[in-house]
Coordinates of C-alpha atoms and ligand atoms in Angstrom, one line a residue:
M208 CA -25.9 6.9 -36.8
T209 CA -22.8 4.8 -37.1
E210 CA -19.5 5.6 -35.6
H211 CA -17.8 6.9 -38.8
Q212 CA -20.5 9.4 -39.6
P213 CA -20.2 13.0 -38.4
E214 CA -22.6 14.2 -35.8
T215 CA -24.7 17.3 -36.4
G216 CA -24.3 19.6 -33.4
D217 CA -20.6 19.0 -33.0
F218 CA -19.5 22.3 -34.7
A219 CA -20.8 24.4 -31.8
T220 CA -19.0 22.3 -29.2
H221 CA -15.6 22.1 -31.0
L222 CA -15.4 25.4 -32.6
G223 CA -16.4 27.0 -29.3
A224 CA -13.6 25.2 -27.5
L225 CA -11.2 26.1 -30.2
G226 CA -12.1 29.8 -30.0
R227 CA -11.6 29.8 -26.3
R228 CA -8.2 28.1 -26.7
L229 CA -7.0 30.6 -29.4
D230 CA -8.2 33.6 -27.4
E231 CA -6.3 32.3 -24.3
Q232 CA -3.2 31.6 -26.3
L233 CA -3.2 35.1 -27.9
S234 CA -3.7 36.8 -24.5
T235 CA -1.0 34.8 -22.6
G236 CA 1.7 35.7 -25.2
W237 CA 4.3 33.5 -26.6
T238 CA 6.2 30.3 -26.1
D239 CA 8.1 28.6 -28.8
A240 CA 7.2 25.2 -30.3
Y241 CA 10.8 24.2 -30.1
D242 CA 10.7 24.2 -26.3
R243 CA 8.4 21.2 -26.4
V244 CA 9.7 19.5 -29.6
D245 CA 10.1 16.1 -27.9
A246 CA 6.6 16.1 -26.4
W247 CA 4.7 16.9 -29.6
T248 CA 6.9 14.8 -31.8
S249 CA 6.2 11.7 -29.7
A250 CA 2.5 12.5 -29.2
L251 CA 1.9 13.0 -32.9
S252 CA 4.2 10.6 -34.7
G253 CA 3.4 7.0 -35.5
P254 CA 1.8 4.7 -38.0
L255 CA -1.6 5.1 -39.6
P256 CA -4.1 4.0 -37.0
E257 CA -6.3 1.0 -38.0
V258 CA -9.1 2.0 -35.6
G259 CA -9.8 5.8 -35.4
A260 CA -9.8 7.7 -32.1
G261 CA -13.1 9.5 -32.8
T262 CA -13.9 13.1 -33.2
A263 CA -13.6 14.1 -29.5
A264 CA -10.2 12.5 -29.0
T265 CA -9.0 14.1 -32.3
M266 CA -10.1 17.5 -31.2
D267 CA -8.4 17.0 -27.8
D268 CA -5.1 16.3 -29.7
L269 CA -5.7 19.4 -31.8
L270 CA -6.1 21.6 -28.7
E271 CA -3.3 20.0 -26.8
H272 CA -0.6 19.3 -29.3
L273 CA -1.2 21.4 -32.4
V274 CA -2.6 24.7 -31.4
P275 CA 0.1 25.6 -28.8
N276 CA 2.9 24.3 -31.0
G277 CA 2.6 26.4 -34.2
M278 CA 4.3 29.5 -35.6
R279 CA 4.2 32.6 -33.5
M280 CA 2.9 34.8 -36.3
A281 CA -0.3 36.0 -34.7
T282 CA 1.4 37.3 -31.6
P283 CA 1.9 41.0 -31.5
Y284 CA 5.7 40.5 -31.6
F285 CA 6.0 38.8 -35.0
W286 CA 7.4 41.2 -37.6
G287 CA 9.3 38.7 -39.8
W288 CA 7.7 37.2 -42.9
I289 CA 4.9 39.3 -44.3
T290 CA 2.1 36.9 -43.4
S291 CA -0.6 38.0 -41.1
G292 CA -2.1 36.6 -38.0
P293 CA -5.7 37.0 -39.0
T294 CA -8.2 39.2 -37.2
T295 CA -11.5 37.9 -36.0
A296 CA -14.0 38.8 -38.7
P297 CA -12.1 37.4 -41.7
M298 CA -11.0 34.3 -39.7
V299 CA -14.5 33.4 -38.7
T300 CA -15.9 34.2 -42.1
A301 CA -13.3 32.0 -43.8
T302 CA -14.2 29.1 -41.4
A303 CA -17.9 29.6 -42.2
A304 CA -17.2 29.4 -45.9
M305 CA -15.8 25.9 -45.6
V306 CA -19.2 24.6 -44.6
A307 CA -21.7 27.2 -45.7
S308 CA -20.4 27.5 -49.3
P309 CA -17.4 25.4 -50.0
Q310 CA -17.3 26.6 -53.7
R311 CA -17.3 30.1 -55.1
G312 CA -19.4 29.3 -58.2
S313 CA -23.2 29.3 -58.5
L314 CA -25.8 31.8 -57.7
T315 CA -25.2 32.4 -54.0
A316 CA -24.6 35.3 -51.6
W317 CA -21.0 34.1 -51.4
N318 CA -20.5 34.4 -55.1
L319 CA -22.0 37.9 -55.1
L320 CA -19.4 38.9 -52.5
E321 CA -16.6 37.4 -54.5
E322 CA -17.2 40.0 -57.2
Q323 CA -18.2 42.8 -54.9
S324 CA -15.2 42.4 -52.7
L325 CA -12.9 42.4 -55.7
A326 CA -14.4 45.7 -56.7
W327 CA -14.1 47.1 -53.2
L328 CA -10.5 45.9 -53.0
A329 CA -9.6 47.6 -56.3
D330 CA -11.3 50.8 -55.1
L331 CA -9.4 50.6 -51.8
C332 CA -6.1 50.2 -53.5
G333 CA -6.6 53.0 -56.0
L334 CA -7.1 50.9 -59.1
P335 CA -9.3 52.4 -61.8
E336 CA -12.9 51.1 -62.2
H337 CA -12.3 49.1 -65.4
F338 CA -10.0 46.6 -63.5
R339 CA -11.5 43.2 -62.9
G340 CA -10.1 40.5 -60.7
V341 CA -9.9 36.9 -59.6
Y342 CA -8.8 35.5 -56.3
S343 CA -6.2 32.8 -55.8
S344 CA -4.2 31.2 -53.0
G345 CA -1.5 33.8 -52.6
G346 CA 0.9 36.2 -54.3
S347 CA 2.8 33.4 -56.0
T348 CA -0.3 32.3 -57.9
A349 CA -1.6 35.8 -58.3
N350 CA 1.7 36.8 -60.0
L351 CA 1.5 33.7 -62.2
V352 CA -2.0 34.5 -63.3
A353 CA -1.1 38.1 -64.1
L354 CA 1.9 37.1 -66.1
G355 CA -0.2 34.5 -67.8
A356 CA -2.3 37.4 -69.1
A357 CA 0.8 39.3 -70.1
R358 CA 2.1 36.3 -72.0
Q359 CA -1.2 35.8 -73.7
W360 CA -1.2 39.5 -74.8
A361 CA 2.4 39.6 -76.0
Y362 CA 2.1 36.5 -78.1
E363 CA -1.3 37.5 -79.6
Q364 CA 0.5 40.6 -80.8
I365 CA 2.7 38.4 -83.1
G366 CA -0.2 36.3 -84.2
I367 CA 0.2 33.3 -81.8
D368 CA -2.2 32.0 -79.2
P369 CA 0.2 30.6 -76.5
A370 CA -2.6 28.9 -74.6
V371 CA -3.4 26.8 -77.6
D372 CA -0.1 26.4 -79.4
G373 CA 2.4 26.9 -76.7
V374 CA 5.5 29.2 -76.8
G375 CA 7.8 26.7 -78.6
G376 CA 8.1 27.0 -82.4
G377 CA 8.1 29.1 -85.5
E378 CA 8.2 32.8 -85.0
Q379 CA 7.9 31.9 -81.3
R380 CA 11.7 31.4 -81.3
M381 CA 11.8 35.1 -80.4
R382 CA 13.3 35.1 -77.0
P383 CA 10.7 36.2 -74.3
T384 CA 12.0 38.7 -71.7
I385 CA 10.6 40.0 -68.4
Y386 CA 12.0 43.1 -66.7
A387 CA 12.1 43.8 -62.9
S388 CA 14.5 45.4 -60.4
E389 CA 16.9 43.7 -58.1
Q390 CA 14.2 44.0 -55.4
V391 CA 11.9 41.7 -57.3
H392 CA 10.2 38.8 -55.4
H393 CA 11.4 35.4 -56.6
T394 CA 7.9 34.3 -57.3
I395 CA 8.1 36.4 -60.5
N396 CA 11.1 34.3 -61.6
R397 CA 9.2 31.2 -60.9
S398 CA 6.2 32.4 -62.8
A399 CA 8.5 32.9 -65.8
A400 CA 9.6 29.2 -65.4
V401 CA 6.1 27.8 -65.0
L402 CA 4.8 29.8 -68.0
G403 CA 7.3 28.2 -70.3
L404 CA 9.2 31.5 -70.7
G405 CA 12.1 30.3 -68.6
R406 CA 13.9 31.8 -65.7
S407 CA 16.5 33.1 -68.1
A408 CA 13.8 35.4 -69.5
M409 CA 14.3 37.6 -66.4
R410 CA 16.2 40.8 -67.0
I411 CA 17.2 42.1 -63.6
I412 CA 17.5 45.9 -63.8
P413 CA 19.7 47.7 -61.3
V414 CA 18.3 50.1 -58.7
T415 CA 19.2 53.7 -57.9
R416 CA 20.5 54.7 -54.5
D417 CA 17.0 54.7 -53.1
L418 CA 16.6 51.0 -54.1
R419 CA 14.0 51.8 -56.8
L420 CA 14.2 50.5 -60.3
D421 CA 16.6 52.5 -62.5
V422 CA 14.3 53.6 -65.3
A423 CA 17.2 54.7 -67.7
A424 CA 18.7 51.2 -67.3
L425 CA 15.3 49.7 -68.0
Q426 CA 14.9 51.7 -71.2
A427 CA 18.3 50.8 -72.4
Q428 CA 17.9 47.1 -71.7
I429 CA 14.5 46.9 -73.5
A430 CA 15.8 48.8 -76.5
A431 CA 18.9 46.5 -76.8
D432 CA 16.7 43.4 -76.4
V433 CA 14.2 44.5 -79.0
A434 CA 17.0 45.3 -81.4
D435 CA 18.2 41.8 -80.7
G436 CA 14.9 40.2 -81.7
C437 CA 13.5 39.5 -78.2
L438 CA 9.8 39.5 -77.4
P439 CA 9.3 41.6 -74.2
I440 CA 6.5 40.0 -72.2
A441 CA 6.2 42.3 -69.2
V442 CA 7.8 45.1 -67.1
V443 CA 7.2 44.6 -63.4
G444 CA 7.0 47.5 -61.0
I445 CA 7.1 46.7 -57.3
A446 CA 4.7 48.6 -55.1
G447 CA 6.2 47.8 -51.7
S448 CA 9.3 45.5 -52.0
T449 CA 9.4 42.6 -49.6
D450 CA 12.9 43.5 -48.4
T451 CA 12.7 47.2 -47.9
G452 CA 9.2 48.4 -48.7
V453 CA 10.3 50.7 -51.6
V454 CA 7.8 51.6 -54.3
D455 CA 9.3 51.7 -57.9
P456 CA 8.8 54.9 -60.0
L457 CA 5.5 53.5 -61.5
R458 CA 4.7 56.4 -63.8
E459 CA 8.1 56.5 -65.4
I460 CA 8.0 52.7 -65.8
A461 CA 4.5 53.0 -67.4
E462 CA 6.0 55.4 -69.9
V463 CA 8.8 53.1 -70.9
A464 CA 6.3 50.2 -71.1
D465 CA 4.1 52.3 -73.4
E466 CA 7.0 53.3 -75.6
F467 CA 7.8 49.7 -76.3
R468 CA 4.1 48.5 -76.1
V469 CA 5.0 46.1 -73.2
W470 CA 2.6 44.9 -70.6
F471 CA 3.0 46.7 -67.3
H472 CA 2.5 44.6 -64.2
V473 CA 2.5 45.9 -60.6
D474 CA 3.5 43.5 -57.8
G475 CA 1.7 45.0 -54.8
A476 CA 1.4 41.7 -52.8
Y477 CA 2.5 43.4 -49.7
G478 CA 2.4 47.1 -50.4
L479 CA -0.6 48.0 -52.5
P480 CA -2.8 49.0 -49.5
G481 CA 0.1 51.4 -48.6
I482 CA -1.5 53.9 -51.0
L483 CA -4.0 54.7 -48.3
D484 CA -1.4 56.5 -46.2
P485 CA -1.6 60.1 -47.4
R486 CA 2.1 60.6 -46.6
V487 CA 3.1 58.1 -49.4
T488 CA 0.1 58.2 -51.7
P489 CA 2.1 60.2 -54.3
L490 CA 4.6 57.3 -54.6
Y491 CA 1.8 55.3 -56.3
D492 CA 1.3 57.8 -59.1
G493 CA 1.1 55.9 -62.4
L494 CA -0.5 52.8 -60.8
E495 CA -3.6 53.5 -62.8
R496 CA -1.6 52.8 -66.0
A497 CA -0.9 49.2 -65.1
D498 CA -2.2 46.4 -67.2
S499 CA -2.3 44.1 -64.2
A500 CA -1.7 44.4 -60.4
I501 CA -1.8 42.0 -57.5
V502 CA -2.4 42.4 -53.8
D503 CA -2.4 39.8 -50.9
P504 CA -5.2 40.4 -48.4
H505 CA -3.4 37.8 -46.3
K506 CA -0.6 40.3 -45.8
W507 CA -1.4 43.8 -44.8
L508 CA -5.2 43.3 -44.6
N509 CA -4.9 40.6 -42.0
A510 CA -6.9 37.9 -43.8
P511 CA -6.2 34.3 -42.9
V512 CA -3.4 32.9 -45.1
G513 CA -4.6 31.7 -48.5
V514 CA -6.0 34.7 -50.4
A515 CA -4.5 37.0 -53.0
A516 CA -6.2 39.0 -55.9
T517 CA -5.0 39.5 -59.5
F518 CA -6.5 42.5 -61.3
V519 CA -6.3 43.0 -65.0
R520 CA -7.5 45.7 -67.3
D521 CA -9.2 43.1 -69.5
R522 CA -10.5 39.9 -68.0
A523 CA -11.2 38.4 -71.4
L524 CA -7.4 37.9 -71.7
L525 CA -7.4 35.8 -68.5
H526 CA -10.2 33.7 -70.0
R527 CA -8.3 33.1 -73.2
A528 CA -5.2 32.2 -71.2
F529 CA -6.8 29.9 -68.6
T530 CA -10.1 28.6 -69.8
Q531 CA -10.7 24.9 -69.5
E532 CA -12.4 22.5 -71.8
P533 CA -16.1 22.2 -71.1
A534 CA -17.0 19.4 -68.6
A535 CA -20.1 17.3 -69.0
Y536 CA -20.6 17.1 -65.2
L537 CA -20.6 20.9 -64.9
E538 CA -22.2 22.4 -68.0
G539 CA -24.6 19.4 -68.3
A540 CA -26.3 20.4 -65.1
M541 CA -27.0 24.0 -66.2
S542 CA -30.5 25.1 -66.9
T543 CA -31.3 26.1 -70.4
D544 CA -34.7 27.6 -69.6
G545 CA -34.1 30.0 -66.8
V546 CA -32.8 30.0 -63.2
R547 CA -34.8 28.2 -60.5
V548 CA -32.1 27.0 -58.1
S549 CA -28.7 28.4 -57.3
L550 CA -27.0 25.7 -59.3
D551 CA -28.6 26.8 -62.6
A552 CA -26.1 29.6 -62.9
M553 CA -22.4 29.7 -62.2
G554 CA -22.0 33.5 -61.7
V555 CA -18.6 34.8 -62.9
P556 CA -16.7 31.7 -64.1
Y557 CA -13.6 32.3 -61.9
G558 CA -12.5 28.7 -62.6
D559 CA -11.7 29.8 -66.1
L560 CA -9.8 32.9 -65.1
G561 CA -6.9 31.4 -63.2
V562 CA -5.4 28.0 -62.4
E563 CA -7.8 26.7 -59.7
L564 CA -11.2 25.1 -60.2
S565 CA -12.4 24.1 -56.8
A566 CA -11.8 27.0 -54.5
A567 CA -13.5 28.4 -51.4
P568 CA -15.3 31.8 -51.8
R569 CA -12.4 33.9 -50.5
G570 CA -14.1 37.2 -51.3
A571 CA -16.3 36.9 -48.2
Q572 CA -13.3 37.2 -45.9
V573 CA -12.2 40.3 -47.8
W574 CA -15.7 41.6 -47.6
A575 CA -15.7 40.9 -43.9
I576 CA -12.6 43.1 -43.3
L577 CA -13.8 46.0 -45.4
H578 CA -17.4 45.7 -44.0
E579 CA -15.9 45.7 -40.5
L580 CA -13.4 48.6 -40.9
G581 CA -14.4 50.6 -43.9
R582 CA -11.9 52.5 -45.9
A583 CA -11.2 54.8 -42.9
G584 CA -10.5 51.8 -40.6
V585 CA -8.2 50.1 -43.0
R586 CA -6.4 53.5 -43.5
A587 CA -6.0 53.9 -39.8
R588 CA -4.3 50.5 -39.5
I589 CA -2.0 51.2 -42.5
V590 CA -1.0 54.6 -41.1
A591 CA -0.4 53.1 -37.6
D592 CA 1.9 50.4 -39.1
D593 CA 3.8 53.0 -41.1
D594 CA 4.1 55.0 -37.9
L595 CA 5.7 52.0 -36.2
A596 CA 8.4 51.8 -38.9
R597 CA 9.0 55.5 -38.5
L598 CA 9.3 55.0 -34.8
V599 CA 12.0 52.3 -35.5
Q600 CA 13.8 54.8 -37.7
R601 CA 13.7 57.6 -35.2
R602 CA 15.0 55.4 -32.4
A603 CA 17.8 54.0 -34.7
E604 CA 18.7 57.6 -35.7
S605 CA 18.9 58.9 -32.1
E606 CA 20.6 55.9 -30.5
P607 CA 24.4 56.1 -31.2
R608 CA 24.8 52.3 -31.4
L609 CA 22.1 51.8 -34.0
Q610 CA 22.2 52.7 -37.6
V611 CA 19.4 53.0 -40.2
L612 CA 20.1 51.0 -43.4
S613 CA 16.9 51.7 -45.3
P614 CA 14.5 54.3 -44.1
A615 CA 10.8 53.7 -43.6
V616 CA 8.9 54.2 -46.8
L617 CA 5.9 51.9 -45.9
S618 CA 5.9 49.7 -42.7
I619 CA 9.5 48.3 -43.0
C620 CA 12.6 50.0 -41.6
C621 CA 15.9 48.1 -41.9
F622 CA 18.6 48.9 -39.3
R623 CA 21.5 47.4 -37.4
Y624 CA 23.4 47.5 -34.3
F625 CA 26.7 49.3 -35.0
A626 CA 29.5 50.7 -32.9
E627 CA 32.7 52.4 -33.8
G628 CA 35.5 49.8 -34.1
L629 CA 33.0 46.8 -34.5
T630 CA 35.0 44.5 -36.7
D631 CA 32.2 42.1 -37.9
P632 CA 28.8 43.9 -37.7
D633 CA 27.1 41.3 -39.9
Q634 CA 28.0 38.5 -37.5
V635 CA 26.9 40.5 -34.4
N636 CA 23.6 41.4 -36.0
Q637 CA 23.0 37.9 -37.1
Q638 CA 23.5 36.8 -33.5
I639 CA 21.2 39.5 -32.3
L640 CA 18.5 38.2 -34.6
R641 CA 19.0 34.6 -33.3
R642 CA 19.0 35.7 -29.7
L643 CA 15.8 37.8 -30.2
A644 CA 14.0 34.7 -31.5
R645 CA 15.4 32.4 -28.8
E646 CA 15.2 34.6 -25.7
T647 CA 12.6 37.2 -26.3
P648 CA 9.1 37.3 -27.9
F649 CA 10.3 39.4 -30.8
I650 CA 10.8 37.8 -34.3
V651 CA 12.1 39.9 -37.2
S652 CA 13.7 38.9 -40.5
S653 CA 17.0 39.8 -41.9
T654 CA 18.0 41.2 -45.3
V655 CA 21.0 42.7 -46.9
V656 CA 21.1 46.4 -47.7
D657 CA 24.0 47.7 -49.7
G658 CA 26.0 44.6 -48.7
A659 CA 25.3 45.0 -45.0
Y660 CA 23.3 42.5 -42.9
A661 CA 20.2 44.2 -41.6
L662 CA 17.5 43.6 -39.1
R663 CA 14.2 44.0 -40.8
P664 CA 11.0 44.4 -38.9
C665 CA 7.9 44.6 -41.1
F666 CA 4.7 45.8 -39.4
I667 CA 1.4 44.4 -40.7
N668 CA 0.2 42.9 -37.4
A669 CA -3.0 44.5 -36.2
R670 CA -2.2 43.4 -32.6
T671 CA 1.1 45.3 -32.4
G672 CA 1.4 48.6 -30.4
V673 CA 3.9 51.3 -29.8
E674 CA 4.9 49.8 -26.5
H675 CA 6.0 46.5 -28.2
V676 CA 8.2 48.4 -30.6
E677 CA 9.8 50.6 -27.9
E678 CA 10.7 47.5 -25.9
F679 CA 12.1 45.8 -29.0
M680 CA 14.4 48.7 -29.8
S681 CA 15.9 48.7 -26.3
T682 CA 16.2 44.9 -26.4
V683 CA 18.3 45.1 -29.6
V684 CA 20.6 47.7 -27.9
R685 CA 21.0 45.5 -24.8
L686 CA 21.7 42.4 -26.8
G687 CA 24.2 44.2 -29.0
D688 CA 26.0 45.6 -26.0
E689 CA 26.1 42.2 -24.4
L690 CA 27.6 40.6 -27.5
T691 CA 30.3 43.3 -28.0
T692 CA 31.6 43.8 -24.5
Ligands
PLP760 C1 4.9 38.0 -50.4 C2 5.2 38.5 -51.7 C3 4.9 37.7 -52.8 C4 4.5 36.2 -52.7 O1 3.3 36.1 -52.1 P1 2.8 34.8 -51.3 O2 1.4 35.1 -50.8 O3 3.8 34.5 -50.2 O4 2.8 33.7 -52.3 C5 5.1 38.2 -54.1 N1 5.5 39.5 -54.2 C6 5.8 40.3 -53.2 C7 6.2 41.7 -53.4 C8 5.6 39.8 -51.9 O5 5.9 40.6 -50.8

């Protein structure tokens, strides 16, 4: 074997060493990459090497310079962006997929789990049985694919195939519109841009006091737009907003969508699994009337980053929106006289139902999570996370120098440090957030609620416990006191 060929047998050595290093890092807690910025910058920067260092030396650099100098997301104290530090079963399964079945197509066990896990996931999240799905890399793509189906449907209603003819001319001059509340995630706006509808298609609907979409305002806006000759493409309901975790009034939105015969999309990238907590299940009433919905297993289900699911009531629409031209190198290899090897059949043609062709079988990681925990185990995690947000709320309500800004609906509670006579609370809380990140293990995000700067912990991390949250709350009070006296 020559030097540039990989050695069989190396996986055990290097993956074993990596596993030990990751375990060690997770158990010894946090240190920030910024503390060593000079060391890793100088170790890793430089020109393309003419002669390679070899596998072992490359793996040494991985363990020494990369692994300890990443983001602190997998630590129990990271409650900022809604991205999970993965748990063991999905992480190991995803790694296995890269070698054991690098593609989702063909007649394999991995392809079987792609479809089965989509069905399990739909069931877990309370979607009716007729929903069918497709995986993609994340909520951004999943929303794009769902709104691609909405676009296909809306234009077909006026006799146009937008996948073939585009959305440009003739009757197509009808202005397309998409409706969503102020809490909408910006990936919806970007989807409108990518789909050729334009960001100006977005109609941002105000929210009521509880931060949920104002249905009367939605109704009035669609009516005005239709009278004006617009072509409504979709109404978006949010099931768990990224900023505050609110769930829009889905049933009432579904009724308005029905009235105008508009596609009803539910963005549940973060919050769809929240339906499992019986305290909030009723908030999801009406979800079953959606035309499409998305969920990110790489958020609340703790899959490794890179997996989201789009569900639609009619997958044929996705096929019409996203199918590719036939390719000689693919179809030409198919058997015409029965299946004898796994490559004779493609299984469900996921490559024609979204915007990705080559893609790892992501369903296996979702299967791993659901196989490991079952519905009851996932529910226990969701309930525990919602409990942590309720704990933040109780502490903020009982501590005179803290103030709740948006109560816990799912696993987010926004609050701030606030004392009588404090002249610039926004600035103080911004400093608290910065000092938390710099001086403590805790990382949270900020948002703005009713014009006020808020600290925003979001609990989706399976490694977080009550003791971490108790310590966090007293740390916020201590930092606020230090900054104001
Ligand atoms: C996170 C999020 C998205 C985007 O998902 P990515 O996986 O980050 O691309 C979309 N919508 C909502 C509600 C989200 O919380």
